[in-house]
C-alpha positions as a Markdown table, in Angstrom:
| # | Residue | x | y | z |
|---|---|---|---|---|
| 1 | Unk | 115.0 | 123.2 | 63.3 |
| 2 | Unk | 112.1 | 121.7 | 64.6 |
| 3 | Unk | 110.9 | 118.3 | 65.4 |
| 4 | Unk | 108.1 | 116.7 | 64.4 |
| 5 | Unk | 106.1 | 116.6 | 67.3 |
| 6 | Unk | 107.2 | 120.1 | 67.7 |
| 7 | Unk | 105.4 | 121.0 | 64.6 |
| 8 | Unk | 102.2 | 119.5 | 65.0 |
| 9 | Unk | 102.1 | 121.4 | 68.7 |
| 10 | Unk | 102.6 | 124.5 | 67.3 |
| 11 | Unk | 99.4 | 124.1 | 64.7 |
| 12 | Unk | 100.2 | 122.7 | 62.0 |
| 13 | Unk | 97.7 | 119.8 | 61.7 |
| 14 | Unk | 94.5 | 122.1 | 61.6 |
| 15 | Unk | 96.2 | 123.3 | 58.3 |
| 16 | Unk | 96.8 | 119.9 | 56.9 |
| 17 | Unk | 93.5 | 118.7 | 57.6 |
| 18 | Unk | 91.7 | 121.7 | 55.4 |
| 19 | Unk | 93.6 | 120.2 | 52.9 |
| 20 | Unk | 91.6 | 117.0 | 52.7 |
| 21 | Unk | 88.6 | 119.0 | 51.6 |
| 22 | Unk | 90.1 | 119.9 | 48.6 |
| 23 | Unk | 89.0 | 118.6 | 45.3 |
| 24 | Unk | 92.8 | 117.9 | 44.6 |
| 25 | Unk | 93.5 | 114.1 | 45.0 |
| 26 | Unk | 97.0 | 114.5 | 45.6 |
| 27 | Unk | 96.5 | 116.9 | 48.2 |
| 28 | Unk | 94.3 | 114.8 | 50.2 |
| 29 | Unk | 96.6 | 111.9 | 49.7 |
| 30 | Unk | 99.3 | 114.2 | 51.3 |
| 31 | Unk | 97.3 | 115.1 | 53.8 |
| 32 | Unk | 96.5 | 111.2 | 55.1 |
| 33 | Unk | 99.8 | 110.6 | 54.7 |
| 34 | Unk | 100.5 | 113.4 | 57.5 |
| 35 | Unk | 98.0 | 112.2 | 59.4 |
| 36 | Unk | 99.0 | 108.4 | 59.7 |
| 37 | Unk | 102.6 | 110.1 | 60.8 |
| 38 | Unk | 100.9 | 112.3 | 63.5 |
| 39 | Unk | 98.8 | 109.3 | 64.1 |
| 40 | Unk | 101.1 | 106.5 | 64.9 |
| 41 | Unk | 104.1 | 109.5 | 65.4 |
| 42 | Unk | 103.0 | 111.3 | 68.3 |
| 43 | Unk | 104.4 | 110.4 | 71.9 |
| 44 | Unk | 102.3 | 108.8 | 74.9 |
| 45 | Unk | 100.0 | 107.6 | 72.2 |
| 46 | Unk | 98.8 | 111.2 | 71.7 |
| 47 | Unk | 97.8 | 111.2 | 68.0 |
| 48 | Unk | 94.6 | 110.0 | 67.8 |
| 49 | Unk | 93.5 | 112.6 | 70.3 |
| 50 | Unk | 95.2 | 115.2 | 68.7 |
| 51 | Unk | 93.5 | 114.3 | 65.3 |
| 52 | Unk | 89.9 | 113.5 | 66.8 |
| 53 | Unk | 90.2 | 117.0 | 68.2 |
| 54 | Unk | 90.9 | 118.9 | 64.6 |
| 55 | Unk | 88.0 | 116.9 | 63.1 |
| 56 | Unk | 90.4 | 114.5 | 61.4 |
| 57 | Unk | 88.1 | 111.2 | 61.8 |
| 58 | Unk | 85.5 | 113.5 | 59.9 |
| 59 | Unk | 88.1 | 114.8 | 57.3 |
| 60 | Unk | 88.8 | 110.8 | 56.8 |
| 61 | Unk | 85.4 | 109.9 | 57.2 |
| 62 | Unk | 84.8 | 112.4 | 54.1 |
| 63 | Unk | 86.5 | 109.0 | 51.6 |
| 64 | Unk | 84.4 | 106.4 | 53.2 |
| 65 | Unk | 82.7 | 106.1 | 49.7 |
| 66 | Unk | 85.5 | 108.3 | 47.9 |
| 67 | Unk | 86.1 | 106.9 | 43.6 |
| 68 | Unk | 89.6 | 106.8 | 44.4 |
| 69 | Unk | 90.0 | 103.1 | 45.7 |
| 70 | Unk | 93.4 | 104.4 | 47.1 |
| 71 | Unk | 92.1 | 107.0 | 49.2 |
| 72 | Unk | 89.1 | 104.9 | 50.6 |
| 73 | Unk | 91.5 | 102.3 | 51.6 |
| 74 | Unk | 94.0 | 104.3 | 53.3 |
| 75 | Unk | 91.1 | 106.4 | 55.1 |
| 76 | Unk | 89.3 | 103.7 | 56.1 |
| 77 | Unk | 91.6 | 101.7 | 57.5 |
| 78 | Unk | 93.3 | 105.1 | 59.7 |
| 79 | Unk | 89.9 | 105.2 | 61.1 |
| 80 | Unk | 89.5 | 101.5 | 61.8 |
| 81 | Unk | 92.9 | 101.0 | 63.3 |
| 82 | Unk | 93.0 | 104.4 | 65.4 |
| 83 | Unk | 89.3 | 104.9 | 66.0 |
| 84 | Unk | 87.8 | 101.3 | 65.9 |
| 85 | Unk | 85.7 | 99.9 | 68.7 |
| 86 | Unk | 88.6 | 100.1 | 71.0 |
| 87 | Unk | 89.4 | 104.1 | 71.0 |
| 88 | Unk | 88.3 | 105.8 | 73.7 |
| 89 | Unk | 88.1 | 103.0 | 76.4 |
| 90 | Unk | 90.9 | 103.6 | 78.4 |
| 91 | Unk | 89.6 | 107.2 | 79.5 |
């Protein structure tokens, strides 16, 4: 069986992160839960890169005006706590 951060190395994530586009709320909410678990998941603090490279912040970015008070919230604050003026510094 495989591990988690198994199966966001072998692909996975790309996958998820289609998903978001979809009209289908439930879907998208799926999909940002996966990503706060691949976000805050993912050893050596690898997550962030690993989403920023799929086009995750944009996939997020996507419910920064969403109708669904839900889904703007829980985007929003992904990108502000794993993107905000800090990300990126350290490199």
């Amino acid at each position: 069986m495989l591990s988690f951060t198994e199966f966001v190395v072998l692909g996975c994530l790309s996958g998820f992160i289609d998903l978001v586009r979809s009209a289908d709320i439930e879907a998208a909410r799926l999909v940002l839960q996966f990503m706060e678990l691949v976000l805050r998941g993912m050893p050596n603090g690898e997550g962030p890169k690993l989403v920023e490279h799929e086009d995750g912040i944009d996939a997020m970015e996507r419910f920064q005006f969403h109708e669904n008070e839900d889904l703007r919230n829980m985007a929003n604050g992904l990108v502000d706590k794993y993107f905000g003026e800090e990300y990126g510094l350290d490199e």
